[in-house]
């Protein structure tokens, strides 16, 4: 008998739709993301604890990189307009 492991992650962003669009191509069938206000909500389901941990780790890295690139791009753009 196998049970599904599930994680719900909530991260807050100035523009969560942009972050969602950046990470969505890397999402697998076991992942679902939605936006609630300024919060990006991800639900991840896997059959094993190890698989869930790996997928959560990958997702967190992807969100972190996406937000960093967005922030750096905005900083660079803002600097060029001064």
mmCIF file of N, CA, C and O in Angstrom:
data_model
loop_
_atom_site.group_PDB
_atom_site.id
_atom_site.type_symbol
_atom_site.label_atom_id
_atom_site.label_comp_id
_atom_site.label_asym_id
_atom_site.label_seq_id
_atom_site.Cartn_x
_atom_site.Cartn_y
_atom_site.Cartn_z
ATOM 1 N N UNK A 1 0.842 -1.179 0.000
ATOM 2 C CA UNK A 1 0.000 0.000 0.000
ATOM 3 C C UNK A 1 0.884 1.238 0.000
ATOM 4 O O UNK A 1 1.770 1.386 0.820
ATOM 5 N N UNK A 2 0.648 2.141 -0.921
ATOM 6 C CA UNK A 2 1.462 3.344 -1.040
ATOM 7 C C UNK A 2 0.600 4.575 -0.755
ATOM 8 O O UNK A 2 -0.528 4.665 -1.218
ATOM 9 N N UNK A 3 1.150 5.499 0.006
ATOM 10 C CA UNK A 3 0.429 6.750 0.252
ATOM 11 C C UNK A 3 1.222 7.899 -0.357
ATOM 12 O O UNK A 3 2.437 7.850 -0.476
ATOM 13 N N UNK A 4 0.508 8.919 -0.747
ATOM 14 C CA UNK A 4 1.126 10.076 -1.369
ATOM 15 C C UNK A 4 1.609 11.043 -0.306
ATOM 16 O O UNK A 4 0.937 11.281 0.682
ATOM 17 N N UNK A 5 2.802 11.550 -0.504
ATOM 18 C CA UNK A 5 3.332 12.605 0.365
ATOM 19 C C UNK A 5 3.048 13.931 -0.315
ATOM 20 O O UNK A 5 3.141 14.049 -1.530
ATOM 21 N N UNK A 6 2.703 14.945 0.479
ATOM 22 C CA UNK A 6 2.313 16.233 -0.095
ATOM 23 C C UNK A 6 2.975 17.367 0.676
ATOM 24 O O UNK A 6 3.068 17.335 1.894
ATOM 25 N N UNK A 7 3.403 18.387 -0.064
ATOM 26 C CA UNK A 7 3.950 19.603 0.539
ATOM 27 C C UNK A 7 3.235 20.802 -0.072
ATOM 28 O O UNK A 7 2.959 20.818 -1.278
ATOM 29 N N UNK A 8 2.937 21.774 0.772
ATOM 30 C CA UNK A 8 2.356 23.040 0.323
ATOM 31 C C UNK A 8 3.368 24.124 0.654
ATOM 32 O O UNK A 8 3.777 24.258 1.803
ATOM 33 N N UNK A 9 3.785 24.871 -0.352
ATOM 34 C CA UNK A 9 4.762 25.948 -0.147
ATOM 35 C C UNK A 9 4.127 27.267 -0.533
ATOM 36 O O UNK A 9 3.457 27.369 -1.560
ATOM 37 N N UNK A 10 4.370 28.277 0.286
ATOM 38 C CA UNK A 10 3.835 29.626 0.028
ATOM 39 C C UNK A 10 4.990 30.611 0.108
ATOM 40 O O UNK A 10 5.675 30.672 1.120
ATOM 41 N N UNK A 11 5.197 31.359 -0.976
ATOM 42 C CA UNK A 11 6.241 32.379 -0.997
ATOM 43 C C UNK A 11 5.625 33.689 -1.457
ATOM 44 O O UNK A 11 4.760 33.710 -2.332
ATOM 45 N N UNK A 12 6.066 34.777 -0.852
ATOM 46 C CA UNK A 12 5.519 36.091 -1.151
ATOM 47 C C UNK A 12 6.453 36.849 -2.087
ATOM 48 O O UNK A 12 7.673 36.849 -1.885
ATOM 49 N N UNK A 13 5.866 37.494 -3.098
ATOM 50 C CA UNK A 13 6.645 38.204 -4.114
ATOM 51 C C UNK A 13 5.932 39.493 -4.510
ATOM 52 O O UNK A 13 4.705 39.582 -4.418
ATOM 53 N N UNK A 14 6.702 40.471 -4.984
ATOM 54 C CA UNK A 14 6.106 41.696 -5.512
ATOM 55 C C UNK A 14 5.264 41.391 -6.749
ATOM 56 O O UNK A 14 4.229 42.009 -6.970
ATOM 57 N N UNK A 15 5.718 40.454 -7.567
ATOM 58 C CA UNK A 15 5.003 40.072 -8.781
ATOM 59 C C UNK A 15 5.018 38.545 -8.919
ATOM 60 O O UNK A 15 5.813 37.980 -9.683
ATOM 61 N N UNK A 16 4.160 37.861 -8.172
ATOM 62 C CA UNK A 16 4.195 36.396 -8.171
ATOM 63 C C UNK A 16 3.878 35.771 -9.527
ATOM 64 O O UNK A 16 4.348 34.660 -9.805
ATOM 65 N N UNK A 17 3.126 36.470 -10.372
ATOM 66 C CA UNK A 17 2.829 35.918 -11.703
ATOM 67 C C UNK A 17 4.098 35.782 -12.541
ATOM 68 O O UNK A 17 4.256 34.831 -13.301
ATOM 69 N N UNK A 18 5.021 36.732 -12.388
ATOM 70 C CA UNK A 18 6.287 36.669 -13.124
ATOM 71 C C UNK A 18 7.127 35.505 -12.616
ATOM 72 O O UNK A 18 7.715 34.747 -13.393
ATOM 73 N N UNK A 19 7.180 35.329 -11.307
ATOM 74 C CA UNK A 19 7.927 34.211 -10.725
ATOM 75 C C UNK A 19 7.297 32.892 -11.170
ATOM 76 O O UNK A 19 7.997 31.956 -11.566
ATOM 77 N N UNK A 20 5.984 32.820 -11.114
ATOM 78 C CA UNK A 20 5.288 31.599 -11.548
ATOM 79 C C UNK A 20 5.636 31.273 -12.995
ATOM 80 O O UNK A 20 5.926 30.122 -13.337
ATOM 81 N N UNK A 21 5.590 32.269 -13.862
ATOM 82 C CA UNK A 21 5.913 32.044 -15.272
ATOM 83 C C UNK A 21 7.352 31.581 -15.452
ATOM 84 O O UNK A 21 7.643 30.775 -16.332
ATOM 85 N N UNK A 22 8.247 32.080 -14.603
ATOM 86 C CA UNK A 22 9.664 31.702 -14.708
ATOM 87 C C UNK A 22 9.909 30.261 -14.283
ATOM 88 O O UNK A 22 10.754 29.581 -14.867
ATOM 89 N N UNK A 23 9.202 29.780 -13.277
ATOM 90 C CA UNK A 23 9.470 28.429 -12.766
ATOM 91 C C UNK A 23 8.583 27.367 -13.395
ATOM 92 O O UNK A 23 8.932 26.178 -13.365
ATOM 93 N N UNK A 24 7.475 27.762 -13.969
ATOM 94 C CA UNK A 24 6.521 26.791 -14.480
ATOM 95 C C UNK A 24 7.084 25.825 -15.523
ATOM 96 O O UNK A 24 6.715 24.642 -15.518
ATOM 97 N N UNK A 25 7.982 26.239 -16.422
ATOM 98 C CA UNK A 25 8.517 25.269 -17.387
ATOM 99 C C UNK A 25 9.252 24.096 -16.732
ATOM 100 O O UNK A 25 9.341 23.022 -17.324
ATOM 101 N N UNK A 26 9.764 24.287 -15.520
ATOM 102 C CA UNK A 26 10.469 23.213 -14.823
ATOM 103 C C UNK A 26 9.542 22.360 -13.962
ATOM 104 O O UNK A 26 9.977 21.358 -13.395
ATOM 105 N N UNK A 27 8.282 22.762 -13.838
ATOM 106 C CA UNK A 27 7.352 21.982 -13.033
ATOM 107 C C UNK A 27 7.095 20.624 -13.675
ATOM 108 O O UNK A 27 7.059 20.495 -14.893
ATOM 109 N N UNK A 28 6.901 19.631 -12.826
ATOM 110 C CA UNK A 28 6.565 18.290 -13.298
ATOM 111 C C UNK A 28 5.070 18.071 -13.114
ATOM 112 O O UNK A 28 4.364 18.920 -12.562
ATOM 113 N N UNK A 29 4.587 16.919 -13.541
ATOM 114 C CA UNK A 29 3.175 16.584 -13.372
ATOM 115 C C UNK A 29 2.776 16.494 -11.904
ATOM 116 O O UNK A 29 1.590 16.569 -11.578
ATOM 117 N N UNK A 30 3.748 16.343 -11.016
ATOM 118 C CA UNK A 30 3.454 16.219 -9.588
ATOM 119 C C UNK A 30 3.354 17.573 -8.890
ATOM 120 O O UNK A 30 3.168 17.635 -7.681
ATOM 121 N N UNK A 31 3.457 18.660 -9.660
ATOM 122 C CA UNK A 31 3.462 20.005 -9.087
ATOM 123 C C UNK A 31 2.319 20.841 -9.666
ATOM 124 O O UNK A 31 2.002 20.734 -10.849
ATOM 125 N N UNK A 32 1.777 21.697 -8.822
ATOM 126 C CA UNK A 32 0.736 22.626 -9.259
ATOM 127 C C UNK A 32 0.977 23.962 -8.567
ATOM 128 O O UNK A 32 1.177 23.999 -7.352
ATOM 129 N N UNK A 33 1.002 25.052 -9.329
ATOM 130 C CA UNK A 33 1.210 26.377 -8.736
ATOM 131 C C UNK A 33 0.029 27.276 -9.047
ATOM 132 O O UNK A 33 -0.558 27.210 -10.123
ATOM 133 N N UNK A 34 -0.305 28.114 -8.064
ATOM 134 C CA UNK A 34 -1.345 29.120 -8.226
ATOM 135 C C UNK A 34 -0.855 30.406 -7.582
ATOM 136 O O UNK A 34 0.121 30.401 -6.824
ATOM 137 N N UNK A 35 -1.537 31.486 -7.881
ATOM 138 C CA UNK A 35 -1.214 32.772 -7.269
ATOM 139 C C UNK A 35 -2.424 33.213 -6.466
ATOM 140 O O UNK A 35 -3.561 33.188 -6.954
ATOM 141 N N UNK A 36 -2.162 33.609 -5.223
ATOM 142 C CA UNK A 36 -3.190 34.150 -4.333
ATOM 143 C C UNK A 36 -2.688 35.499 -3.837
ATOM 144 O O UNK A 36 -1.823 35.551 -2.961
ATOM 145 N N UNK A 37 -3.180 36.564 -4.440
ATOM 146 C CA UNK A 37 -2.705 37.895 -4.067
ATOM 147 C C UNK A 37 -1.250 38.044 -4.438
ATOM 148 O O UNK A 37 -0.872 37.866 -5.593
ATOM 149 N N UNK A 38 -0.395 38.318 -3.450
ATOM 150 C CA UNK A 38 1.047 38.437 -3.715
ATOM 151 C C UNK A 38 1.796 37.168 -3.314
ATOM 152 O O UNK A 38 3.010 37.188 -3.133
ATOM 153 N N UNK A 39 1.069 36.061 -3.208
ATOM 154 C CA UNK A 39 1.671 34.802 -2.775
ATOM 155 C C UNK A 39 1.623 33.761 -3.883
ATOM 156 O O UNK A 39 0.582 33.548 -4.507
ATOM 157 N N UNK A 40 2.759 33.131 -4.118
ATOM 158 C CA UNK A 40 2.852 32.002 -5.029
ATOM 159 C C UNK A 40 2.675 30.743 -4.186
ATOM 160 O O UNK A 40 3.386 30.546 -3.200
ATOM 161 N N UNK A 41 1.701 29.924 -4.547
ATOM 162 C CA UNK A 41 1.380 28.725 -3.783
ATOM 163 C C UNK A 41 1.691 27.509 -4.642
ATOM 164 O O UNK A 41 1.200 27.391 -5.772
ATOM 165 N N UNK A 42 2.502 26.621 -4.114
ATOM 166 C CA UNK A 42 2.841 25.391 -4.830
ATOM 167 C C UNK A 42 2.402 24.191 -4.011
ATOM 168 O O UNK A 42 2.601 24.151 -2.796
ATOM 169 N N UNK A 43 1.819 23.238 -4.685
ATOM 170 C CA UNK A 43 1.486 21.960 -4.068
ATOM 171 C C UNK A 43 2.267 20.900 -4.829
ATOM 172 O O UNK A 43 2.207 20.844 -6.058
ATOM 173 N N UNK A 44 2.995 20.112 -4.076
ATOM 174 C CA UNK A 44 3.828 19.068 -4.675
ATOM 175 C C UNK A 44 3.420 17.743 -4.048
ATOM 176 O O UNK A 44 3.322 17.637 -2.827
ATOM 177 N N UNK A 45 3.181 16.744 -4.882
ATOM 178 C CA UNK A 45 2.815 15.416 -4.411
ATOM 179 C C UNK A 45 3.761 14.394 -5.021
ATOM 180 O O UNK A 45 4.006 14.416 -6.226
ATOM 181 N N UNK A 46 4.270 13.533 -4.177
ATOM 182 C CA UNK A 46 5.160 12.457 -4.639
ATOM 183 C C UNK A 46 4.830 11.186 -3.866
ATOM 184 O O UNK A 46 4.272 11.236 -2.770
ATOM 185 N N UNK A 47 5.220 10.055 -4.413
ATOM 186 C CA UNK A 47 4.948 8.767 -3.774
ATOM 187 C C UNK A 47 5.906 8.435 -2.643
ATOM 188 O O UNK A 47 5.598 7.609 -1.797
ATOM 189 N N UNK A 48 7.072 9.084 -2.628
ATOM 190 C CA UNK A 48 8.052 8.780 -1.581
ATOM 191 C C UNK A 48 8.516 10.058 -0.890
ATOM 192 O O UNK A 48 8.479 11.143 -1.476
ATOM 193 N N UNK A 49 8.957 9.905 0.327
ATOM 194 C CA UNK A 49 9.468 11.048 1.084
ATOM 195 C C UNK A 49 10.719 11.607 0.422
ATOM 196 O O UNK A 49 10.871 12.824 0.300
ATOM 197 N N UNK A 50 11.597 10.744 -0.039
ATOM 198 C CA UNK A 50 12.817 11.187 -0.713
ATOM 199 C C UNK A 50 12.512 11.938 -1.995
ATOM 200 O O UNK A 50 13.125 12.958 -2.300
ATOM 201 N N UNK A 51 11.547 11.445 -2.766
ATOM 202 C CA UNK A 51 11.144 12.121 -3.993
ATOM 203 C C UNK A 51 10.531 13.479 -3.709
ATOM 204 O O UNK A 51 10.800 14.457 -4.407
ATOM 205 N N UNK A 52 9.731 13.544 -2.644
ATOM 206 C CA UNK A 52 9.132 14.820 -2.251
ATOM 207 C C UNK A 52 10.211 15.808 -1.844
ATOM 208 O O UNK A 52 10.192 16.965 -2.273
ATOM 209 N N UNK A 53 11.156 15.358 -1.056
ATOM 210 C CA UNK A 53 12.241 16.246 -0.613
ATOM 211 C C UNK A 53 13.039 16.769 -1.812
ATOM 212 O O UNK A 53 13.341 17.966 -1.884
ATOM 213 N N UNK A 54 13.360 15.907 -2.745
ATOM 214 C CA UNK A 54 14.120 16.330 -3.928
ATOM 215 C C UNK A 54 13.350 17.345 -4.758
ATOM 216 O O UNK A 54 13.914 18.350 -5.208
ATOM 217 N N UNK A 55 12.061 17.100 -4.947
ATOM 218 C CA UNK A 55 11.250 18.009 -5.739
ATOM 219 C C UNK A 55 11.075 19.346 -5.042
ATOM 220 O O UNK A 55 11.159 20.408 -5.676
ATOM 221 N N UNK A 56 10.861 19.328 -3.733
ATOM 222 C CA UNK A 56 10.747 20.573 -2.962
ATOM 223 C C UNK A 56 12.057 21.347 -3.046
ATOM 224 O O UNK A 56 12.058 22.560 -3.286
ATOM 225 N N UNK A 57 13.182 20.661 -2.867
ATOM 226 C CA UNK A 57 14.488 21.327 -2.966
ATOM 227 C C UNK A 57 14.669 21.986 -4.335
ATOM 228 O O UNK A 57 15.092 23.140 -4.424
ATOM 229 N N UNK A 58 14.357 21.256 -5.390
ATOM 230 C CA UNK A 58 14.488 21.804 -6.751
ATOM 231 C C UNK A 58 13.589 23.018 -6.934
ATOM 232 O O UNK A 58 14.003 24.036 -7.504
ATOM 233 N N UNK A 59 12.368 22.933 -6.460
ATOM 234 C CA UNK A 59 11.418 24.034 -6.602
ATOM 235 C C UNK A 59 11.904 25.281 -5.858
ATOM 236 O O UNK A 59 11.863 26.385 -6.402
ATOM 237 N N UNK A 60 12.380 25.096 -4.635
ATOM 238 C CA UNK A 60 12.870 26.236 -3.843
ATOM 239 C C UNK A 60 14.053 26.896 -4.542
ATOM 240 O O UNK A 60 14.133 28.128 -4.607
ATOM 241 N N UNK A 61 14.954 26.109 -5.073
ATOM 242 C CA UNK A 61 16.092 26.676 -5.811
ATOM 243 C C UNK A 61 15.584 27.445 -7.035
ATOM 244 O O UNK A 61 16.022 28.569 -7.300
ATOM 245 N N UNK A 62 14.642 26.865 -7.778
ATOM 246 C CA UNK A 62 14.115 27.533 -8.969
ATOM 247 C C UNK A 62 13.444 28.859 -8.624
ATOM 248 O O UNK A 62 13.640 29.864 -9.321
ATOM 249 N N UNK A 63 12.662 28.891 -7.548
ATOM 250 C CA UNK A 63 12.003 30.134 -7.140
ATOM 251 C C UNK A 63 13.039 31.164 -6.709
ATOM 252 O O UNK A 63 12.944 32.341 -7.063
ATOM 253 N N UNK A 64 14.043 30.724 -5.974
ATOM 254 C CA UNK A 64 15.095 31.636 -5.504
ATOM 255 C C UNK A 64 15.850 32.237 -6.682
ATOM 256 O O UNK A 64 16.086 33.451 -6.734
ATOM 257 N N UNK A 65 16.228 31.409 -7.640
ATOM 258 C CA UNK A 65 16.942 31.901 -8.825
ATOM 259 C C UNK A 65 16.048 32.838 -9.629
ATOM 260 O O UNK A 65 16.486 33.917 -10.057
ATOM 261 N N UNK A 66 14.792 32.471 -9.823
ATOM 262 C CA UNK A 66 13.876 33.328 -10.583
ATOM 263 C C UNK A 66 13.738 34.688 -9.921
ATOM 264 O O UNK A 66 13.834 35.725 -10.598
ATOM 265 N N UNK A 67 13.544 34.716 -8.617
ATOM 266 C CA UNK A 67 13.376 35.992 -7.932
ATOM 267 C C UNK A 67 14.655 36.818 -7.989
ATOM 268 O O UNK A 67 14.609 38.037 -8.166
ATOM 269 N N UNK A 68 15.805 36.181 -7.877
ATOM 270 C CA UNK A 68 17.086 36.888 -7.963
ATOM 271 C C UNK A 68 17.271 37.523 -9.337
ATOM 272 O O UNK A 68 17.670 38.682 -9.454
ATOM 273 N N UNK A 69 16.963 36.767 -10.383
ATOM 274 C CA UNK A 69 17.090 37.301 -11.744
ATOM 275 C C UNK A 69 16.111 38.459 -11.950
ATOM 276 O O UNK A 69 16.474 39.498 -12.523
ATOM 277 N N UNK A 70 14.900 38.320 -11.470
ATOM 278 C CA UNK A 70 13.913 39.391 -11.586
ATOM 279 C C UNK A 70 14.403 40.638 -10.858
ATOM 280 O O UNK A 70 14.359 41.744 -11.396
ATOM 281 N N UNK A 71 14.884 40.466 -9.627
ATOM 282 C CA UNK A 71 15.382 41.602 -8.851
ATOM 283 C C UNK A 71 16.571 42.264 -9.541
ATOM 284 O O UNK A 71 16.637 43.490 -9.630
ATOM 285 N N UNK A 72 17.515 41.449 -10.012
ATOM 286 C CA UNK A 72 18.700 41.992 -10.680
ATOM 287 C C UNK A 72 18.328 42.724 -11.969
ATOM 288 O O UNK A 72 18.894 43.775 -12.283
ATOM 289 N N UNK A 73 17.388 42.190 -12.707
ATOM 290 C CA UNK A 73 16.946 42.818 -13.949
ATOM 291 C C UNK A 73 16.295 44.165 -13.658
ATOM 292 O O UNK A 73 16.572 45.155 -14.330
ATOM 293 N N UNK A 74 15.464 44.196 -12.641
ATOM 294 C CA UNK A 74 14.801 45.456 -12.282
ATOM 295 C C UNK A 74 15.805 46.476 -11.777
ATOM 296 O O UNK A 74 15.712 47.653 -12.113
ATOM 297 N N UNK A 75 16.777 46.043 -10.993
ATOM 298 C CA UNK A 75 17.812 46.952 -10.494
ATOM 299 C C UNK A 75 18.621 47.513 -11.654
ATOM 300 O O UNK A 75 18.878 48.709 -11.730
ATOM 301 N N UNK A 76 19.010 46.638 -12.584
ATOM 302 C CA UNK A 76 19.783 47.056 -13.742
ATOM 303 C C UNK A 76 18.972 48.024 -14.603
ATOM 304 O O UNK A 76 19.478 49.046 -15.058
ATOM 305 N N UNK A 77 17.700 47.704 -14.817
ATOM 306 C CA UNK A 77 16.832 48.573 -15.623
ATOM 307 C C UNK A 77 16.641 49.924 -14.947
ATOM 308 O O UNK A 77 16.707 50.964 -15.595
ATOM 309 N N UNK A 78 16.397 49.916 -13.634
ATOM 310 C CA UNK A 78 16.213 51.163 -12.894
ATOM 311 C C UNK A 78 17.483 52.025 -12.922
ATOM 312 O O UNK A 78 17.411 53.239 -13.062
ATOM 313 N N UNK A 79 18.640 51.413 -12.829
ATOM 314 C CA UNK A 79 19.916 52.127 -12.856
ATOM 315 C C UNK A 79 20.151 52.782 -14.202
ATOM 316 O O UNK A 79 20.657 53.889 -14.286
ATOM 317 N N UNK A 80 19.745 52.117 -15.277
ATOM 318 C CA UNK A 80 19.941 52.671 -16.620
ATOM 319 C C UNK A 80 18.996 53.819 -16.935
ATOM 320 O O UNK A 80 19.226 54.569 -17.874
ATOM 321 N N UNK A 81 17.946 53.976 -16.167
ATOM 322 C CA UNK A 81 16.988 55.044 -16.428
ATOM 323 C C UNK A 81 17.271 56.304 -15.618
ATOM 324 O O UNK A 81 16.584 57.295 -15.756
ATOM 325 N N UNK A 82 18.250 56.272 -14.778
ATOM 326 C CA UNK A 82 18.555 57.452 -13.960
ATOM 327 C C UNK A 82 19.397 58.448 -14.698
ATOM 328 O O UNK A 82 20.119 58.233 -15.567
#
